[in-house]
PDB file of C-alpha atoms in Angstrom:
ATOM      1  CA  UNK I  90     -15.515  23.444 -98.879  1.00  0.00           C
ATOM      2  CA  UNK I  91     -16.175  26.743 -97.775  1.00  0.00           C
ATOM      3  CA  UNK I  92     -15.406  25.966 -94.254  1.00  0.00           C
ATOM      4  CA  UNK I  93     -17.713  28.320 -92.049  1.00  0.00           C
ATOM      5  CA  UNK I  94     -19.610  31.046 -93.884  1.00  0.00           C
ATOM      6  CA  UNK I  95     -21.348  33.973 -92.007  1.00  0.00           C
ATOM      7  CA  UNK I  96     -23.536  36.707 -93.628  1.00  0.00           C
ATOM      8  CA  UNK I  97     -23.760  39.420 -93.441  1.00  0.00           C
ATOM      9  CA  UNK I  98     -19.999  40.766 -92.939  1.00  0.00           C
ATOM     10  CA  UNK I  99     -21.093  44.453 -91.570  1.00  0.00           C
ATOM     11  CA  UNK I 100     -24.129  45.603 -90.317  1.00  0.00           C
ATOM     12  CA  UNK I 101     -25.306  48.910 -88.899  1.00  0.00           C
ATOM     13  CA  UNK I 102     -28.244  49.019 -86.531  1.00  0.00           C
ATOM     14  CA  UNK I 103     -30.292  51.252 -84.611  1.00  0.00           C
ATOM     15  CA  UNK I 104     -31.640  51.263 -81.147  1.00  0.00           C
ATOM     16  CA  UNK I 105     -34.723  48.798 -80.736  1.00  0.00           C
ATOM     17  CA  UNK I 106     -33.737  46.978 -84.400  1.00  0.00           C
ATOM     18  CA  UNK I 107     -33.992  43.484 -84.680  1.00  0.00           C
ATOM     19  CA  UNK I 108     -31.378  41.216 -86.947  1.00  0.00           C
ATOM     20  CA  UNK I 109     -30.679  37.566 -87.457  1.00  0.00           C
ATOM     21  CA  UNK I 110     -26.772  36.444 -88.405  1.00  0.00           C
ATOM     22  CA  UNK I 111     -26.361  33.451 -90.084  1.00  0.00           C
ATOM     23  CA  UNK I 112     -23.602  31.163 -90.085  1.00  0.00           C
ATOM     24  CA  UNK I 113     -23.706  28.080 -92.130  1.00  0.00           C
ATOM     25  CA  UNK I 114     -21.050  25.054 -92.188  1.00  0.00           C
ATOM     26  CA  UNK I 115     -20.093  22.608 -94.906  1.00  0.00           C
ATOM     27  CA  UNK I 116     -18.417  20.097 -92.560  1.00  0.00           C
ATOM     28  CA  UNK I 117     -20.807  17.752 -91.156  1.00  0.00           C
ATOM     29  CA  UNK I 118     -19.760  19.006 -87.767  1.00  0.00           C
ATOM     30  CA  UNK I 119     -22.284  18.380 -84.982  1.00  0.00           C
ATOM     31  CA  UNK I 120     -21.756  21.104 -82.790  1.00  0.00           C
ATOM     32  CA  UNK I 121     -21.484  25.037 -83.429  1.00  0.00           C
ATOM     33  CA  UNK I 122     -20.974  28.011 -81.527  1.00  0.00           C
ATOM     34  CA  UNK I 123     -21.694  31.663 -81.154  1.00  0.00           C
ATOM     35  CA  UNK I 124     -19.081  33.811 -79.264  1.00  0.00           C
ATOM     36  CA  UNK I 125     -19.029  37.761 -79.422  1.00  0.00           C
ATOM     37  CA  UNK I 126     -15.065  39.943 -79.507  1.00  0.00           C
ATOM     38  CA  UNK I 127     -14.938  43.252 -77.796  1.00  0.00           C
ATOM     39  CA  UNK I 128     -12.329  45.411 -77.786  1.00  0.00           C
ATOM     40  CA  UNK I 129      -9.201  44.488 -76.149  1.00  0.00           C
ATOM     41  CA  UNK I 130     -11.243  41.193 -74.764  1.00  0.00           C
ATOM     42  CA  UNK I 131     -10.867  37.627 -76.327  1.00  0.00           C
ATOM     43  CA  UNK I 132     -13.659  35.719 -77.369  1.00  0.00           C
ATOM     44  CA  UNK I 133     -16.386  35.158 -75.179  1.00  0.00           C
ATOM     45  CA  UNK I 134     -19.186  32.198 -76.071  1.00  0.00           C
ATOM     46  CA  UNK I 135     -22.892  33.465 -76.839  1.00  0.00           C
ATOM     47  CA  UNK I 136     -24.391  30.143 -76.945  1.00  0.00           C
ATOM     48  CA  UNK I 137     -23.698  26.719 -78.018  1.00  0.00           C
ATOM     49  CA  UNK I 138     -25.288  23.556 -79.592  1.00  0.00           C
ATOM     50  CA  UNK I 139     -23.649  20.482 -79.197  1.00  0.00           C
ATOM     51  CA  UNK I 140     -26.061  18.638 -81.730  1.00  0.00           C
ATOM     52  CA  UNK I 141     -28.892  19.723 -84.064  1.00  0.00           C
ATOM     53  CA  UNK I 142     -31.727  20.129 -82.609  1.00  0.00           C
ATOM     54  CA  UNK I 143     -30.047  21.119 -78.725  1.00  0.00           C
ATOM     55  CA  UNK I 144     -28.983  24.652 -77.916  1.00  0.00           C
ATOM     56  CA  UNK I 145     -27.375  25.349 -74.047  1.00  0.00           C
ATOM     57  CA  UNK I 146     -26.324  29.001 -72.747  1.00  0.00           C
ATOM     58  CA  UNK I 147     -22.675  30.247 -72.968  1.00  0.00           C
ATOM     59  CA  UNK I 148     -21.291  32.992 -70.899  1.00  0.00           C
ATOM     60  CA  UNK I 149     -22.911  35.858 -72.462  1.00  0.00           C
ATOM     61  CA  UNK I 150     -26.398  34.920 -73.058  1.00  0.00           C
ATOM     62  CA  UNK I 151     -28.670  37.720 -72.184  1.00  0.00           C
ATOM     63  CA  UNK I 152     -30.071  39.659 -75.636  1.00  0.00           C
ATOM     64  CA  UNK I 153     -29.624  37.292 -77.768  1.00  0.00           C
ATOM     65  CA  UNK I 154     -31.661  34.027 -78.814  1.00  0.00           C
ATOM     66  CA  UNK I 155     -30.368  31.467 -81.010  1.00  0.00           C
ATOM     67  CA  UNK I 156     -31.997  28.426 -83.354  1.00  0.00           C
ATOM     68  CA  UNK I 157     -29.943  25.413 -85.047  1.00  0.00           C
ATOM     69  CA  UNK I 158     -31.767  25.155 -87.830  1.00  0.00           C
ATOM     70  CA  UNK I 159     -30.843  21.924 -89.351  1.00  0.00           C
ATOM     71  CA  UNK I 160     -26.580  20.290 -88.937  1.00  0.00           C
ATOM     72  CA  UNK I 161     -25.452  22.806 -90.704  1.00  0.00           C
ATOM     73  CA  UNK I 162     -27.154  25.972 -89.814  1.00  0.00           C
ATOM     74  CA  UNK I 163     -26.756  28.460 -86.276  1.00  0.00           C
ATOM     75  CA  UNK I 164     -28.351  31.756 -86.539  1.00  0.00           C
ATOM     76  CA  UNK I 165     -28.209  34.196 -83.803  1.00  0.00           C
ATOM     77  CA  UNK I 166     -30.783  36.906 -83.320  1.00  0.00           C
ATOM     78  CA  UNK I 167     -30.627  39.884 -81.459  1.00  0.00           C
ATOM     79  CA  UNK I 168     -34.676  40.662 -80.673  1.00  0.00           C
ATOM     80  CA  UNK I 169     -34.014  44.268 -79.854  1.00  0.00           C
ATOM     81  CA  UNK I 170     -30.648  45.564 -80.362  1.00  0.00           C
ATOM     82  CA  UNK I 171     -28.592  47.963 -77.952  1.00  0.00           C
ATOM     83  CA  UNK I 172     -25.379  49.827 -78.160  1.00  0.00           C
ATOM     84  CA  UNK I 173     -24.039  46.891 -75.825  1.00  0.00           C
ATOM     85  CA  UNK I 174     -23.843  44.674 -78.478  1.00  0.00           C
ATOM     86  CA  UNK I 175     -21.498  46.380 -80.230  1.00  0.00           C
ATOM     87  CA  UNK I 176     -19.251  43.615 -80.829  1.00  0.00           C
ATOM     88  CA  UNK I 177     -17.277  41.399 -83.704  1.00  0.00           C
ATOM     89  CA  UNK I 178     -19.602  38.272 -83.603  1.00  0.00           C
ATOM     90  CA  UNK I 179     -17.892  35.120 -84.962  1.00  0.00           C
ATOM     91  CA  UNK I 180     -19.528  31.951 -85.345  1.00  0.00           C
ATOM     92  CA  UNK I 181     -17.561  28.007 -85.021  1.00  0.00           C
ATOM     93  CA  UNK I 182     -17.986  24.557 -85.706  1.00  0.00           C
ATOM     94  CA  UNK I 183     -16.510  21.348 -84.608  1.00  0.00           C
ATOM     95  CA  UNK I 184     -17.002  17.695 -84.970  1.00  0.00           C
ATOM     96  CA  UNK I 185     -17.772  17.032 -81.358  1.00  0.00           C
ATOM     97  CA  UNK I 186     -16.954  19.230 -77.856  1.00  0.00           C
ATOM     98  CA  UNK I 187     -13.568  18.203 -77.727  1.00  0.00           C
ATOM     99  CA  UNK I 188     -12.501  18.827 -81.031  1.00  0.00           C
ATOM    100  CA  UNK I 189     -10.732  21.608 -82.978  1.00  0.00           C
ATOM    101  CA  UNK I 190     -12.961  24.468 -83.454  1.00  0.00           C
ATOM    102  CA  UNK I 191     -13.150  26.366 -87.229  1.00  0.00           C
ATOM    103  CA  UNK I 192     -14.287  29.894 -87.375  1.00  0.00           C
ATOM    104  CA  UNK I 193     -15.870  31.777 -90.199  1.00  0.00           C
ATOM    105  CA  UNK I 194     -14.916  35.489 -90.842  1.00  0.00           C
ATOM    106  CA  UNK I 195     -17.246  37.032 -88.642  1.00  0.00           C
ATOM    107  CA  UNK I 196     -19.720  40.152 -88.587  1.00  0.00           C
ATOM    108  CA  UNK I 197     -18.991  43.283 -87.379  1.00  0.00           C
ATOM    109  CA  UNK I 198     -22.020  44.794 -86.091  1.00  0.00           C
ATOM    110  CA  UNK I 199     -22.601  48.432 -84.902  1.00  0.00           C
ATOM    111  CA  UNK I 200     -25.726  49.749 -82.583  1.00  0.00           C
ATOM    112  CA  UNK I 201     -25.808  52.952 -82.602  1.00  0.00           C
TER     113      UNK I 201
ATOM    114  CA  UNK B 291     -15.065  29.029 -64.130  1.00  0.00           C
ATOM    115  CA  UNK B 292     -12.233  28.886 -65.512  1.00  0.00           C
ATOM    116  CA  UNK B 293      -9.878  31.876 -66.269  1.00  0.00           C
ATOM    117  CA  UNK B 294      -7.164  32.317 -68.621  1.00  0.00           C
ATOM    118  CA  UNK B 295      -4.405  35.342 -68.425  1.00  0.00           C
ATOM    119  CA  UNK B 296      -2.091  36.163 -70.436  1.00  0.00           C
ATOM    120  CA  UNK B 297      -0.207  39.057 -69.403  1.00  0.00           C
ATOM    121  CA  UNK B 298       1.774  39.837 -72.194  1.00  0.00           C
ATOM    122  CA  UNK B 299      -0.500  42.517 -73.990  1.00  0.00           C
ATOM    123  CA  UNK B 300       2.266  43.416 -77.073  1.00  0.00           C
ATOM    124  CA  UNK B 301       5.335  42.305 -77.873  1.00  0.00           C
ATOM    125  CA  UNK B 302       7.700  43.108 -80.734  1.00  0.00           C
ATOM    126  CA  UNK B 303      10.656  41.445 -82.196  1.00  0.00           C
ATOM    127  CA  UNK B 304      12.546  41.747 -85.191  1.00  0.00           C
ATOM    128  CA  UNK B 305      12.565  38.976 -87.815  1.00  0.00           C
ATOM    129  CA  UNK B 306      13.953  35.204 -87.369  1.00  0.00           C
ATOM    130  CA  UNK B 307      14.246  36.060 -83.636  1.00  0.00           C
ATOM    131  CA  UNK B 308      12.746  33.195 -81.116  1.00  0.00           C
ATOM    132  CA  UNK B 309       9.511  34.650 -79.561  1.00  0.00           C
ATOM    133  CA  UNK B 310       7.359  33.047 -76.360  1.00  0.00           C
ATOM    134  CA  UNK B 311       4.005  34.330 -75.534  1.00  0.00           C
ATOM    135  CA  UNK B 312       2.775  33.337 -71.861  1.00  0.00           C
ATOM    136  CA  UNK B 313      -0.400  31.587 -70.298  1.00  0.00           C
ATOM    137  CA  UNK B 314      -1.308  30.638 -67.478  1.00  0.00           C
ATOM    138  CA  UNK B 315      -4.916  29.290 -66.365  1.00  0.00           C
ATOM    139  CA  UNK B 316      -6.558  28.161 -63.350  1.00  0.00           C
ATOM    140  CA  UNK B 317      -9.504  25.404 -63.687  1.00  0.00           C
ATOM    141  CA  UNK B 318      -9.623  22.203 -61.333  1.00  0.00           C
ATOM    142  CA  UNK B 319     -10.062  19.997 -63.414  1.00  0.00           C
ATOM    143  CA  UNK B 320      -7.257  17.247 -64.429  1.00  0.00           C
ATOM    144  CA  UNK B 321      -8.473  16.604 -68.006  1.00  0.00           C
ATOM    145  CA  UNK B 322      -8.693  19.264 -70.411  1.00  0.00           C
ATOM    146  CA  UNK B 323      -7.645  20.919 -73.888  1.00  0.00           C
ATOM    147  CA  UNK B 324      -5.188  23.570 -74.560  1.00  0.00           C
ATOM    148  CA  UNK B 325      -5.245  25.807 -77.312  1.00  0.00           C
ATOM    149  CA  UNK B 326      -3.133  28.726 -78.893  1.00  0.00           C
ATOM    150  CA  UNK B 327      -5.052  30.529 -82.143  1.00  0.00           C
ATOM    151  CA  UNK B 328      -3.643  33.284 -83.841  1.00  0.00           C
ATOM    152  CA  UNK B 329      -5.982  36.300 -85.202  1.00  0.00           C
ATOM    153  CA  UNK B 330      -3.944  38.396 -88.178  1.00  0.00           C
ATOM    154  CA  UNK B 331      -5.203  41.581 -89.268  1.00  0.00           C
ATOM    155  CA  UNK B 332      -8.033  39.664 -91.401  1.00  0.00           C
ATOM    156  CA  UNK B 333      -9.705  38.742 -88.108  1.00  0.00           C
ATOM    157  CA  UNK B 334      -9.655  35.287 -89.461  1.00  0.00           C
ATOM    158  CA  UNK B 335      -9.516  33.153 -86.282  1.00  0.00           C
ATOM    159  CA  UNK B 336      -6.509  30.474 -87.082  1.00  0.00           C
ATOM    160  CA  UNK B 337      -5.687  27.070 -84.703  1.00  0.00           C
ATOM    161  CA  UNK B 338      -2.249  27.079 -84.599  1.00  0.00           C
ATOM    162  CA  UNK B 339      -1.674  24.098 -82.125  1.00  0.00           C
ATOM    163  CA  UNK B 340      -3.602  21.987 -79.453  1.00  0.00           C
ATOM    164  CA  UNK B 341      -2.488  20.004 -76.755  1.00  0.00           C
ATOM    165  CA  UNK B 342      -4.560  17.426 -74.473  1.00  0.00           C
ATOM    166  CA  UNK B 343      -3.518  17.766 -70.423  1.00  0.00           C
ATOM    167  CA  UNK B 344      -3.509  14.506 -70.549  1.00  0.00           C
ATOM    168  CA  UNK B 345      -0.012  13.996 -73.174  1.00  0.00           C
ATOM    169  CA  UNK B 346       3.423  15.216 -70.970  1.00  0.00           C
ATOM    170  CA  UNK B 347       4.705  15.650 -74.204  1.00  0.00           C
ATOM    171  CA  UNK B 348       4.758  19.212 -75.401  1.00  0.00           C
ATOM    172  CA  UNK B 349       2.609  19.403 -78.911  1.00  0.00           C
ATOM    173  CA  UNK B 350       5.124  21.291 -81.757  1.00  0.00           C
ATOM    174  CA  UNK B 351       3.997  22.469 -85.091  1.00  0.00           C
ATOM    175  CA  UNK B 352       6.252  23.479 -87.676  1.00  0.00           C
ATOM    176  CA  UNK B 353       8.130  26.595 -86.110  1.00  0.00           C
ATOM    177  CA  UNK B 354       5.212  26.377 -83.221  1.00  0.00           C
ATOM    178  CA  UNK B 355       5.697  24.527 -79.817  1.00  0.00           C
ATOM    179  CA  UNK B 356       3.984  24.888 -76.741  1.00  0.00           C
ATOM    180  CA  UNK B 357       5.546  24.750 -72.941  1.00  0.00           C
ATOM    181  CA  UNK B 358       2.713  23.159 -70.940  1.00  0.00           C
ATOM    182  CA  UNK B 359       3.835  22.590 -67.594  1.00  0.00           C
ATOM    183  CA  UNK B 360       0.593  21.232 -65.631  1.00  0.00           C
ATOM    184  CA  UNK B 361       1.594  21.739 -62.327  1.00  0.00           C
ATOM    185  CA  UNK B 362       2.395  25.409 -62.527  1.00  0.00           C
ATOM    186  CA  UNK B 363      -1.036  26.036 -64.610  1.00  0.00           C
ATOM    187  CA  UNK B 364       1.099  27.166 -67.704  1.00  0.00           C
ATOM    188  CA  UNK B 365       0.837  26.743 -71.397  1.00  0.00           C
ATOM    189  CA  UNK B 366       3.578  29.317 -73.525  1.00  0.00           C
ATOM    190  CA  UNK B 367       3.746  29.426 -76.767  1.00  0.00           C
ATOM    191  CA  UNK B 368       7.491  28.999 -78.705  1.00  0.00           C
ATOM    192  CA  UNK B 369       7.318  30.753 -82.244  1.00  0.00           C
ATOM    193  CA  UNK B 370      10.844  30.026 -83.517  1.00  0.00           C
ATOM    194  CA  UNK B 371      13.099  31.786 -86.633  1.00  0.00           C
ATOM    195  CA  UNK B 372       9.413  34.475 -86.415  1.00  0.00           C
ATOM    196  CA  UNK B 373       8.292  35.892 -90.063  1.00  0.00           C
ATOM    197  CA  UNK B 374       6.278  39.261 -90.568  1.00  0.00           C
ATOM    198  CA  UNK B 375       3.177  36.600 -90.926  1.00  0.00           C
ATOM    199  CA  UNK B 376       3.679  35.981 -87.678  1.00  0.00           C
ATOM    200  CA  UNK B 377       2.590  39.027 -86.946  1.00  0.00           C
ATOM    201  CA  UNK B 378      -1.082  39.337 -85.391  1.00  0.00           C
ATOM    202  CA  UNK B 379      -3.097  38.492 -82.232  1.00  0.00           C
ATOM    203  CA  UNK B 380      -2.734  35.548 -80.410  1.00  0.00           C
ATOM    204  CA  UNK B 381      -4.680  33.805 -77.563  1.00  0.00           C
ATOM    205  CA  UNK B 382      -4.732  30.990 -75.551  1.00  0.00           C
ATOM    206  CA  UNK B 383      -8.249  29.119 -74.853  1.00  0.00           C
ATOM    207  CA  UNK B 384      -9.056  26.724 -72.498  1.00  0.00           C
ATOM    208  CA  UNK B 385     -11.520  23.665 -73.009  1.00  0.00           C
ATOM    209  CA  UNK B 386     -13.230  22.009 -70.304  1.00  0.00           C
ATOM    210  CA  UNK B 387     -13.586  18.560 -70.819  1.00  0.00           C
ATOM    211  CA  UNK B 388     -16.203  17.647 -67.886  1.00  0.00           C
ATOM    212  CA  UNK B 389     -18.755  16.765 -70.003  1.00  0.00           C
ATOM    213  CA  UNK B 390     -20.583  18.907 -72.736  1.00  0.00           C
ATOM    214  CA  UNK B 391     -19.803  21.685 -75.713  1.00  0.00           C
ATOM    215  CA  UNK B 392     -18.734  24.374 -73.492  1.00  0.00           C
ATOM    216  CA  UNK B 393     -17.277  26.535 -75.702  1.00  0.00           C
ATOM    217  CA  UNK B 394     -13.915  27.726 -75.541  1.00  0.00           C
ATOM    218  CA  UNK B 395     -12.383  30.085 -72.475  1.00  0.00           C
ATOM    219  CA  UNK B 396     -10.194  32.451 -74.023  1.00  0.00           C
ATOM    220  CA  UNK B 397      -7.264  35.169 -72.899  1.00  0.00           C
ATOM    221  CA  UNK B 398      -7.525  38.506 -73.674  1.00  0.00           C
ATOM    222  CA  UNK B 399      -4.504  38.085 -76.055  1.00  0.00           C
ATOM    223  CA  UNK B 400      -0.977  39.246 -76.467  1.00  0.00           C
ATOM    224  CA  UNK B 401      -0.631  41.305 -80.345  1.00  0.00           C
ATOM    225  CA  UNK B 402       2.764  40.153 -81.526  1.00  0.00           C
ATOM    226  CA  UNK B 403       4.686  42.651 -83.998  1.00  0.00           C
ATOM    227  CA  UNK B 404       7.262  41.577 -86.379  1.00  0.00           C
ATOM    228  CA  UNK B 405       9.594  43.944 -87.235  1.00  0.00           C
ATOM    229  CA  UNK B 406      11.474  43.840 -90.550  1.00  0.00           C
TER     230      UNK B 406
END
């Protein structure tokens, strides 16, 4: 099992560009999450999906959109990237909302 | 909203020593879950240990154990016989069981360095 995979691993964008971060899990989990990690901070929740077909905002959703494409995949889109979105992005999944969350390897995004 | 506080930005101990990382949290909920995650330089987030608030017994996983004090809202992690591979960032995290997949609330982390 690959667990949770994320693509790309690294990305550099210019201000105003758009991009989509991809996440997939092969553990048949129901819930999926997107977090961001900034220097000196713990992870903060951007969006989550409790189950296929549902998404909800987390603590820091501004500037992002998400799509739960199917049970396996949960993508995060930046429509117009800003330097404040420079961060490391983690995707996670869990069987249910109160189960252990398994994390992907992260995507380091730099917005110039 | 819940908050998680880790008051030790960095700690350093010698290999084989025992070290305790502190975590306090603030919540009005009576039932919830607490976690310690390890993040080595590889950046991968790895679950170390988990505690359900309704369980009075402290969780243990091999060399890792917790001291859960519900009334004091304290959740410390003890690492016994520390090893060089324990060098990492350690994050305390809180999960509300009040309903909904709200995700984890993390502390800012403690950078643990194990010296040879």
